[in-house]
Coordinates of C-alpha atoms and ligand atoms in Angstrom, one line a residue:
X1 CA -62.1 61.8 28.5
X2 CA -62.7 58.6 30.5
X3 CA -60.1 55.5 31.1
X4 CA -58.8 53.7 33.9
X5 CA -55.1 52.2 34.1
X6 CA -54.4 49.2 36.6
X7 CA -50.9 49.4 37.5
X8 CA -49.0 46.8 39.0
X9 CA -51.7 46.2 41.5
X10 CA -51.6 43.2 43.5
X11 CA -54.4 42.2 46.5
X12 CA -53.8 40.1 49.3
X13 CA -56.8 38.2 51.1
X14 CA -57.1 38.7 55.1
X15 CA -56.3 35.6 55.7
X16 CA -52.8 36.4 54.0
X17 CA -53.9 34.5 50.6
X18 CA -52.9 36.2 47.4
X19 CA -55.4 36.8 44.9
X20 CA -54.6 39.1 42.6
X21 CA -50.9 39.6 41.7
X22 CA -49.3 42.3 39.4
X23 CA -52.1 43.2 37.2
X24 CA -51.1 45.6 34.3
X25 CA -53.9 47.5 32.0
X26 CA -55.6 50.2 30.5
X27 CA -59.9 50.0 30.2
X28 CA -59.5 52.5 26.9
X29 CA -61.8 55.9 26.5
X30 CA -65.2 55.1 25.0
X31 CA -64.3 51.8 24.6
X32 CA -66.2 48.3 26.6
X33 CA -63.7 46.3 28.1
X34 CA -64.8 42.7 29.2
X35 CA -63.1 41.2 33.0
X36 CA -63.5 37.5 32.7
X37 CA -62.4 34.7 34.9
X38 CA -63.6 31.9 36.9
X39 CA -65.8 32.4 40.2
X40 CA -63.7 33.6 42.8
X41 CA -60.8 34.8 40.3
X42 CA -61.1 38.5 41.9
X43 CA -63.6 40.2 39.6
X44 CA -65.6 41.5 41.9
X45 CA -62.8 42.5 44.2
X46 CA -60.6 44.1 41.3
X47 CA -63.9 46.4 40.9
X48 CA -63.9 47.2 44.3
X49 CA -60.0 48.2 44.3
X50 CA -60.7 50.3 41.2
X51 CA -63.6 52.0 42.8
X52 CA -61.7 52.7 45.8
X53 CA -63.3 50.9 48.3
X54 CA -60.3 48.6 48.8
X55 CA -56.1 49.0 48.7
X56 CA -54.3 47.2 47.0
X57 CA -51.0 46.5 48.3
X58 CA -49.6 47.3 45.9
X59 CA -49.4 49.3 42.8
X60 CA -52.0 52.2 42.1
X61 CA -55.2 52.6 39.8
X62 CA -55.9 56.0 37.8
X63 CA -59.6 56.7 37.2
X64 CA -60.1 59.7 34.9
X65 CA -63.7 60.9 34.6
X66 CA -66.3 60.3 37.4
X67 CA -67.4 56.9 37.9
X68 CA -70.4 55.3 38.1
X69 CA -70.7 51.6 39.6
X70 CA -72.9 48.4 39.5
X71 CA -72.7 45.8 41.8
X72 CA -73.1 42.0 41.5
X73 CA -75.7 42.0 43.7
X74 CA -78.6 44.8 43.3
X75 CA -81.3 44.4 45.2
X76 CA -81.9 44.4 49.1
X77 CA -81.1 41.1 50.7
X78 CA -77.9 40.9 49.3
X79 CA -76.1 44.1 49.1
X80 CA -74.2 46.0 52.0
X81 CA -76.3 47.1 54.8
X82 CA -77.0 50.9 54.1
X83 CA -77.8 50.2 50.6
X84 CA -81.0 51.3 49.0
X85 CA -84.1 49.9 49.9
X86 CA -86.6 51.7 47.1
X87 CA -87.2 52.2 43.8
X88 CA -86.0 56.0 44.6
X89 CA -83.5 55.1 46.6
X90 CA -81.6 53.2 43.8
X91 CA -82.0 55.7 41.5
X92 CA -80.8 58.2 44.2
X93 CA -77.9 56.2 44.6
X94 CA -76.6 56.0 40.9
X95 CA -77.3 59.8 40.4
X96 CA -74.8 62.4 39.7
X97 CA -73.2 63.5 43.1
X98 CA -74.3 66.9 43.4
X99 CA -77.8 65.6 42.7
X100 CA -77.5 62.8 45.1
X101 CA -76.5 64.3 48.1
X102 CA -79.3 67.3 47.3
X103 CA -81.8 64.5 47.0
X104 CA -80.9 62.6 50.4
X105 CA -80.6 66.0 52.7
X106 CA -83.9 66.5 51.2
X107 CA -85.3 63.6 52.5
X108 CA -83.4 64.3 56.0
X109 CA -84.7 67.3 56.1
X110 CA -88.6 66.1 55.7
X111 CA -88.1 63.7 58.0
X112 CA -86.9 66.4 60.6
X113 CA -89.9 68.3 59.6
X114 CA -92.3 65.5 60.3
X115 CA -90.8 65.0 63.7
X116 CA -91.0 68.7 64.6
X117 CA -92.0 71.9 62.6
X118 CA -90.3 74.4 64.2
X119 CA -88.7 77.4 62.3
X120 CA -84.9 75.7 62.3
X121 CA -86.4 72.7 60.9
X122 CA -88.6 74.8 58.5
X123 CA -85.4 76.6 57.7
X124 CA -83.6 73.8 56.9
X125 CA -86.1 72.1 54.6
X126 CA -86.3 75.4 52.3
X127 CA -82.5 75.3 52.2
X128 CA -82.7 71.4 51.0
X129 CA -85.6 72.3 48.6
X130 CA -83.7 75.1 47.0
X131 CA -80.7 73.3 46.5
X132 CA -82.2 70.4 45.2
X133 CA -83.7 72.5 42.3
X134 CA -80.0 74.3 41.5
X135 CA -78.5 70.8 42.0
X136 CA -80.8 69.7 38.7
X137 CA -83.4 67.6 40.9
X138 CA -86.3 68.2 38.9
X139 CA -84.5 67.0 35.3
X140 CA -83.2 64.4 37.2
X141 CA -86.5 63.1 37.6
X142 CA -87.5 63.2 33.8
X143 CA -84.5 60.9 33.8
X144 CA -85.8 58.7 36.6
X145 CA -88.7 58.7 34.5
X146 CA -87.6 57.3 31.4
X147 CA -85.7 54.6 33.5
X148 CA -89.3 53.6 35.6
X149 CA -90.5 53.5 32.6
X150 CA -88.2 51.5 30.7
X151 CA -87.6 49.2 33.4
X152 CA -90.9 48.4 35.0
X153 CA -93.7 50.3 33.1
X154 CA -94.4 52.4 35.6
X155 CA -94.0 56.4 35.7
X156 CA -91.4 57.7 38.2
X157 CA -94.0 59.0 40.6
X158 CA -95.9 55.5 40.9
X159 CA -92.5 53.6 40.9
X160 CA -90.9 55.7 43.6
X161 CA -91.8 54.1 46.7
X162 CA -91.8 50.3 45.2
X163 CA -89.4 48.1 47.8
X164 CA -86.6 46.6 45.3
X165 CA -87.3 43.4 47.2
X166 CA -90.4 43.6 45.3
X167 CA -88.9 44.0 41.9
X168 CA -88.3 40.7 39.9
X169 CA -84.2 40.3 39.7
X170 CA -84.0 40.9 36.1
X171 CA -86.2 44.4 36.9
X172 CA -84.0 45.6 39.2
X173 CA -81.2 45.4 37.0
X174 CA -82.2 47.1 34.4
X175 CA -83.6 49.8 36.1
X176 CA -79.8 50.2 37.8
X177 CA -78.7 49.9 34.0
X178 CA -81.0 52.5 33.0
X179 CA -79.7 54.9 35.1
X180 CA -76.3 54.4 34.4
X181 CA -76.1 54.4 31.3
X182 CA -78.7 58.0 30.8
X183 CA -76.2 59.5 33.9
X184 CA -73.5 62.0 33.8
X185 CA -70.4 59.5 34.6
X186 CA -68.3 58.7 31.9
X187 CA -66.8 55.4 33.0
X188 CA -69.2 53.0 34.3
X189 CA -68.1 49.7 36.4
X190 CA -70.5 47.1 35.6
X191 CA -70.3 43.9 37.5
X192 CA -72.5 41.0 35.8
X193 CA -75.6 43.3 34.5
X194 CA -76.7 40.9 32.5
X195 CA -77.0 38.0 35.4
X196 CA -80.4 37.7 35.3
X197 CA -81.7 39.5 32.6
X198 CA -84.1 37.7 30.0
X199 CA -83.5 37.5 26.2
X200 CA -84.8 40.9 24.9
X201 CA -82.9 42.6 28.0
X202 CA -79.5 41.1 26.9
X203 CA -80.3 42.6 23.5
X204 CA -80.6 45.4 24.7
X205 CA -77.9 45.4 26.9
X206 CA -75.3 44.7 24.2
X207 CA -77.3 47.3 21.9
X208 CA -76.5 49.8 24.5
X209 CA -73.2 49.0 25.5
X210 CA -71.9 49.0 21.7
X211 CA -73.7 52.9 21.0
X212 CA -72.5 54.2 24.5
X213 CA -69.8 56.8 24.0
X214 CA -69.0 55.5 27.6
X215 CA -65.8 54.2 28.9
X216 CA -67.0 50.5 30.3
X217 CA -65.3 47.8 32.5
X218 CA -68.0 44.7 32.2
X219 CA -67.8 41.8 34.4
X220 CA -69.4 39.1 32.7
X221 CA -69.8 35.2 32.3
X222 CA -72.1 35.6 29.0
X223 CA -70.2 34.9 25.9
X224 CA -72.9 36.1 23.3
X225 CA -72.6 39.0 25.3
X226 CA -69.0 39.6 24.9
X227 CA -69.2 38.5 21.7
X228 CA -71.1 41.6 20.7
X229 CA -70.3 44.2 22.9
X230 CA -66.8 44.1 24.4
X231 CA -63.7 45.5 22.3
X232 CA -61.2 43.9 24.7
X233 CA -60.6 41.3 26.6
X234 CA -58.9 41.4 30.2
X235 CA -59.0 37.7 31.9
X236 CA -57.7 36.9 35.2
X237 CA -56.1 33.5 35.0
X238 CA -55.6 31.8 37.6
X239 CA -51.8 31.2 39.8
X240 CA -50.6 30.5 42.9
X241 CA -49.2 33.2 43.9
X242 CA -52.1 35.8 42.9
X243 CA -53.8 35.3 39.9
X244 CA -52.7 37.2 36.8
X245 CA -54.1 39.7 34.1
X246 CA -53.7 38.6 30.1
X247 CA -55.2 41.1 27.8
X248 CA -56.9 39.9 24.7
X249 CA -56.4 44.0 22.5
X250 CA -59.2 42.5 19.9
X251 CA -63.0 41.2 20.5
X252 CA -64.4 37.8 21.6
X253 CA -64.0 36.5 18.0
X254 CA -60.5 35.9 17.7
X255 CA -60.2 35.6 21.8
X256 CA -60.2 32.1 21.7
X257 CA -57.3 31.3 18.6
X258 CA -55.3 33.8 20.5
X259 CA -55.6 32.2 23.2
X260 CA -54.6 28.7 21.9
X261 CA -51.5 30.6 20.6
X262 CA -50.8 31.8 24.2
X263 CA -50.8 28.1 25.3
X264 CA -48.8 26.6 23.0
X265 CA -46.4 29.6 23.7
X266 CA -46.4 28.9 27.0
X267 CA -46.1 25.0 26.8
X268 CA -43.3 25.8 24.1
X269 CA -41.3 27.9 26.3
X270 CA -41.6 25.6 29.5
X271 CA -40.7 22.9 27.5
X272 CA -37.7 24.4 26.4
X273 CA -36.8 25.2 30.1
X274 CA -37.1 21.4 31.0
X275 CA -34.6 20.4 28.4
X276 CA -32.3 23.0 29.5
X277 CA -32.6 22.4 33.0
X278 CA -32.2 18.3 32.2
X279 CA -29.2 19.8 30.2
X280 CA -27.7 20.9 33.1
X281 CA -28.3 18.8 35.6
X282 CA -26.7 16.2 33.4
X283 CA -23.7 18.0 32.9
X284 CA -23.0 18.7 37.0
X285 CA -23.5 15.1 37.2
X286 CA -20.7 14.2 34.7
X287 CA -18.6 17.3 35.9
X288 CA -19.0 16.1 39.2
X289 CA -17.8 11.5 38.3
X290 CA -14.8 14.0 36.6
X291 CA -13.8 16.1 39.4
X292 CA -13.1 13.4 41.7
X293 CA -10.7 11.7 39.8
X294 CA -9.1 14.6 38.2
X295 CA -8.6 18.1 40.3
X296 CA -8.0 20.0 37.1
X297 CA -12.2 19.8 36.4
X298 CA -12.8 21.3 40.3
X299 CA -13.1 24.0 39.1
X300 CA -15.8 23.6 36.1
X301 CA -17.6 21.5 38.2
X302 CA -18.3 24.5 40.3
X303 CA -18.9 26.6 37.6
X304 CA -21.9 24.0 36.6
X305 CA -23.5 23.8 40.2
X306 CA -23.0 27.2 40.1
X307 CA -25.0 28.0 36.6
X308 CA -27.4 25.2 37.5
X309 CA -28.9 27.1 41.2
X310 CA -28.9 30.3 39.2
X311 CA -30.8 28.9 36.2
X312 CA -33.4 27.1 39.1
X313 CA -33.4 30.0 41.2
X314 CA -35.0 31.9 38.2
X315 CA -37.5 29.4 38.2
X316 CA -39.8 28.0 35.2
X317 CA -41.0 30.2 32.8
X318 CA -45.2 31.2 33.7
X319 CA -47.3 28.3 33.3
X320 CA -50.4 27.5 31.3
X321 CA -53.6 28.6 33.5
X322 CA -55.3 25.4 35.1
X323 CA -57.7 24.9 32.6
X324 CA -61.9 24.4 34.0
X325 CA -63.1 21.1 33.5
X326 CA -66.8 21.9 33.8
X327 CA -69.2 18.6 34.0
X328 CA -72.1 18.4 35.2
X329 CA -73.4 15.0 36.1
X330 CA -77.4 14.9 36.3
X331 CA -78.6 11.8 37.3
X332 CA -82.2 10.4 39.3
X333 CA -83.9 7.8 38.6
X334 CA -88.0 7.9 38.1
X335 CA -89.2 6.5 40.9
X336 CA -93.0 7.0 39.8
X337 CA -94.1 9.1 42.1
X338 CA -95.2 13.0 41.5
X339 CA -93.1 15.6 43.3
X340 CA -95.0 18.7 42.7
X341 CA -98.6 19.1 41.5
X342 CA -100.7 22.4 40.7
X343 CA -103.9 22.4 39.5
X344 CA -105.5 25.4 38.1
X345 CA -102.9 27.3 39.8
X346 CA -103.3 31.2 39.3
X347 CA -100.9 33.8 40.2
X348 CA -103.4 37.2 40.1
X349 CA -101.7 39.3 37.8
X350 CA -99.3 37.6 36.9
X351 CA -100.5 33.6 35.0
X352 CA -103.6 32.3 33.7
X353 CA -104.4 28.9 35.8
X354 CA -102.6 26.4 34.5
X355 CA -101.9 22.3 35.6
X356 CA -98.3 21.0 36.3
X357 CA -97.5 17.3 37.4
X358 CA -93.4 17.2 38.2
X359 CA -92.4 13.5 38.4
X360 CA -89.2 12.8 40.9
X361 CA -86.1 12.2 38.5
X362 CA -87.9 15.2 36.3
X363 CA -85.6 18.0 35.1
X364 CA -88.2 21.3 34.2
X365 CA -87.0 24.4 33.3
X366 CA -89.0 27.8 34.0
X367 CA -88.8 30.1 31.2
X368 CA -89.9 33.6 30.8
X369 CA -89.0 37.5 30.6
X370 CA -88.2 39.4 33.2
X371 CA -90.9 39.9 35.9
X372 CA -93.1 37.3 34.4
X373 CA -93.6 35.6 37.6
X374 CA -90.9 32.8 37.8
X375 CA -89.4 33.5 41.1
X376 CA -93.0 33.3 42.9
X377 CA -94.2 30.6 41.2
X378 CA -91.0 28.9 42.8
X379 CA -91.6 30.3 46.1
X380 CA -95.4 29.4 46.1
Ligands
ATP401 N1 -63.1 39.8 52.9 C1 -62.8 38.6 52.4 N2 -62.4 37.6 53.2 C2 -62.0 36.4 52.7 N3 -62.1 36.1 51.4 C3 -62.6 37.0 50.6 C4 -62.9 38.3 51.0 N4 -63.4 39.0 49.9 C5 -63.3 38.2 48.9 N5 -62.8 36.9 49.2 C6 -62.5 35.8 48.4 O1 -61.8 36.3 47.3 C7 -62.1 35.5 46.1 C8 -62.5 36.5 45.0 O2 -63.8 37.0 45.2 P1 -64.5 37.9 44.1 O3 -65.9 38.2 44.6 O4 -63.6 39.0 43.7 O5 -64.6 36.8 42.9 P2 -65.2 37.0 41.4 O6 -64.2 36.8 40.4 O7 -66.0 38.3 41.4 O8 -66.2 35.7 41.3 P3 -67.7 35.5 40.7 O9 -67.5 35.3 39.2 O10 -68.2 34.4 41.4 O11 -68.5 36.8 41.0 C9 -63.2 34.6 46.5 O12 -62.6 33.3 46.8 C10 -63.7 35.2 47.8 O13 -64.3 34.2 48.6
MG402 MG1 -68.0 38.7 41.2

């Protein structure tokens, strides 16, 4: 088994602000279920409730099967202080509990050693080391193998000590997704994995995510990838007081006609309540030119104010989402003189030598797979 059900959950900011409000659903067994929504919607923070690192005030979440998790933000330099540092340490961190905790009291326990060897410490040690084999340490590492390897073409035992800070974004990704996906946990929490992964590793990705027997919730702004992996559809839309959940039950194809339909729906049924409302409105008004020259319409006069607070105090029926107007304006003149120049310029390792002239005004893209060397070439 494996699911999670959101129920009636709804999030305030600490500054009092309501994010999320009311959300209803189900992330089905074995099933990838897509969260979408604009930045700052409450993706990230909607994780964070499931997981239950936040409370919501109110409503409850049900998590059945053990949970594994993915963060936005992987590597060092961006994650929560306390979070893995190594290659190890990640995998450490994503492995099966029992496991986990065997591996880090093992590493306590050596670094007591190291300090002082006496026989409490020694004592201790064999304790961690003998746990740590019952635990399933040592076929965790054939694991941790497979993911080194997959991820960074490295064996486990040359991998282990590597800083993450050192591993290209993309790298460290999939090396977090590796071990995911090969662990124990049946429902997986996946918060953009494919942000910065190249071509082949989106492939894969969605390769995985669609033969995983896995129960998935997949935060994600890619729509090829939701196109091919994700059965449903949960988007947070945005409101002003909390943004709301509308689940999509089918896949990306038929996410956006259904969609449409929701809109005009909407649009329909607000309309509706604008021609009522002007219906009544009009009608206190002419009760009311009545009622003061004849007592006998007092009383339906009343009646109408009467219908009309109710029928305003009920308020308009949900609006269409805000829609995102994305446009991008890139403008610069040429101005004739060069911005950047390399010549011969070698990263060892990594590129051949190779000449670039960048003109002011110039628009250049850097392409490449993962850990081909685009992030130092900017920094260098
Ligand atoms: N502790 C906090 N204090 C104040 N604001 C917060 C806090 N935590 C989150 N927020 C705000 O809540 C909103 C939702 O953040 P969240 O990270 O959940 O968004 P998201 O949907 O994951 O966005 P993205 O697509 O950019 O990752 C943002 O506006 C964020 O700034
Ligand atoms: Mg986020």
């Amino acid at each position: 088994m494996g699911f999670i059900d959101v129920n009636g959950v709804s999030f305030s900011l600490p500054d009092g602000r309501p994010l999320l409000a009311d959300l209803a659903f189900r992330v089905t067994e074995g099933r990838t279920t897509a969260l979408i929504g604009a930045n700052g919607a409450g993706k990230s923070t909607l994780l964070r409730i499931i997981r239950g690192e936040l409370r919501p005030d109110e409503g409850s979440v049900q998590v059945d099967g053990g949970l594994g998790v993915m963060d936005q933000f992987v590597g060092t330099g961006q994650t929560a202080p306390g979070a893995a540092h190594t290659v190890a340490g990640l995998l450490v961190s994503v492995a099966p509990k029992r496991v986990r905790d065997a591996a880090l009291e093992l590493e306590a326990s050596e670094n007591v050693l190291i300090e002082r060897d006496d026989t409490a410490a020694q004592m201790r040690y064999a304790t961690a080391l003998a746990e740590y084999a019952e635990a399933g340490g040592y076929e965790q590492e054939v694991v941790w193998d497979h993911c080194t390897t997959a991820a960074l073409g490295l064996p486990f035992e040359r991998a282990k000590w590597r800083d993450l800070s050192t591993l290209s974004g993309g790298e460290q990704k999939r090396l977090a997704l590796e071990a995911l996906l090969r662990g124990p946990e049946r429902v997986l929490l996946l918060d953009e994995p494919d942000n910065s992964l190249d071509v082949p590793g989106k492939r894969w990705l969605e390769g995985e995510l669609r033969a995983t027997q896995k129960t998935v919730l997949l935060v994600s702004h890619d729509r090829e990838l939701l196109a091919r992996a994700a059965d449903r559809i949960v988007t947070l839309e945005l409101g002003a007081a909390g943004n709301t959940a509308w689940v999509h039950g089918g896949s990306f194809e038929g996410y956006h006609r259904a969609r449409e339909e929701r809109f005009e729906r909407l649009d329909e049924l607000r309309r509706r309540w604008d021609e009522q409302h002007a219906a009544l409105k009009q009608l206190v008004a002419t009760l009311k030119v009545k009622a003061t020259y004849n007592d006998g319409m007092a009383s339906r006069y009343q009646a109408a104010v009467t219908r009309l607070r109710k029928f305003e105090e009920a308020g308009p029926p949900e609006e269409r989402p805000p829609a995102h107007e994305v446009s991008m304006r890139l403008r610069g003149a040429r101005t004739g003189k060069r911005a950047v120049v390399c010549e011969a310029l070698e990263l060892t390792g990594l590129m051949r030598p190779f000449d670039l002239e960048v003109w002011y005004g110039d628009r250049v893209a850097v392409l490449g797979s993962n850990g081909s060397g685009k992030s130092h070439f900017l920094r260098g």
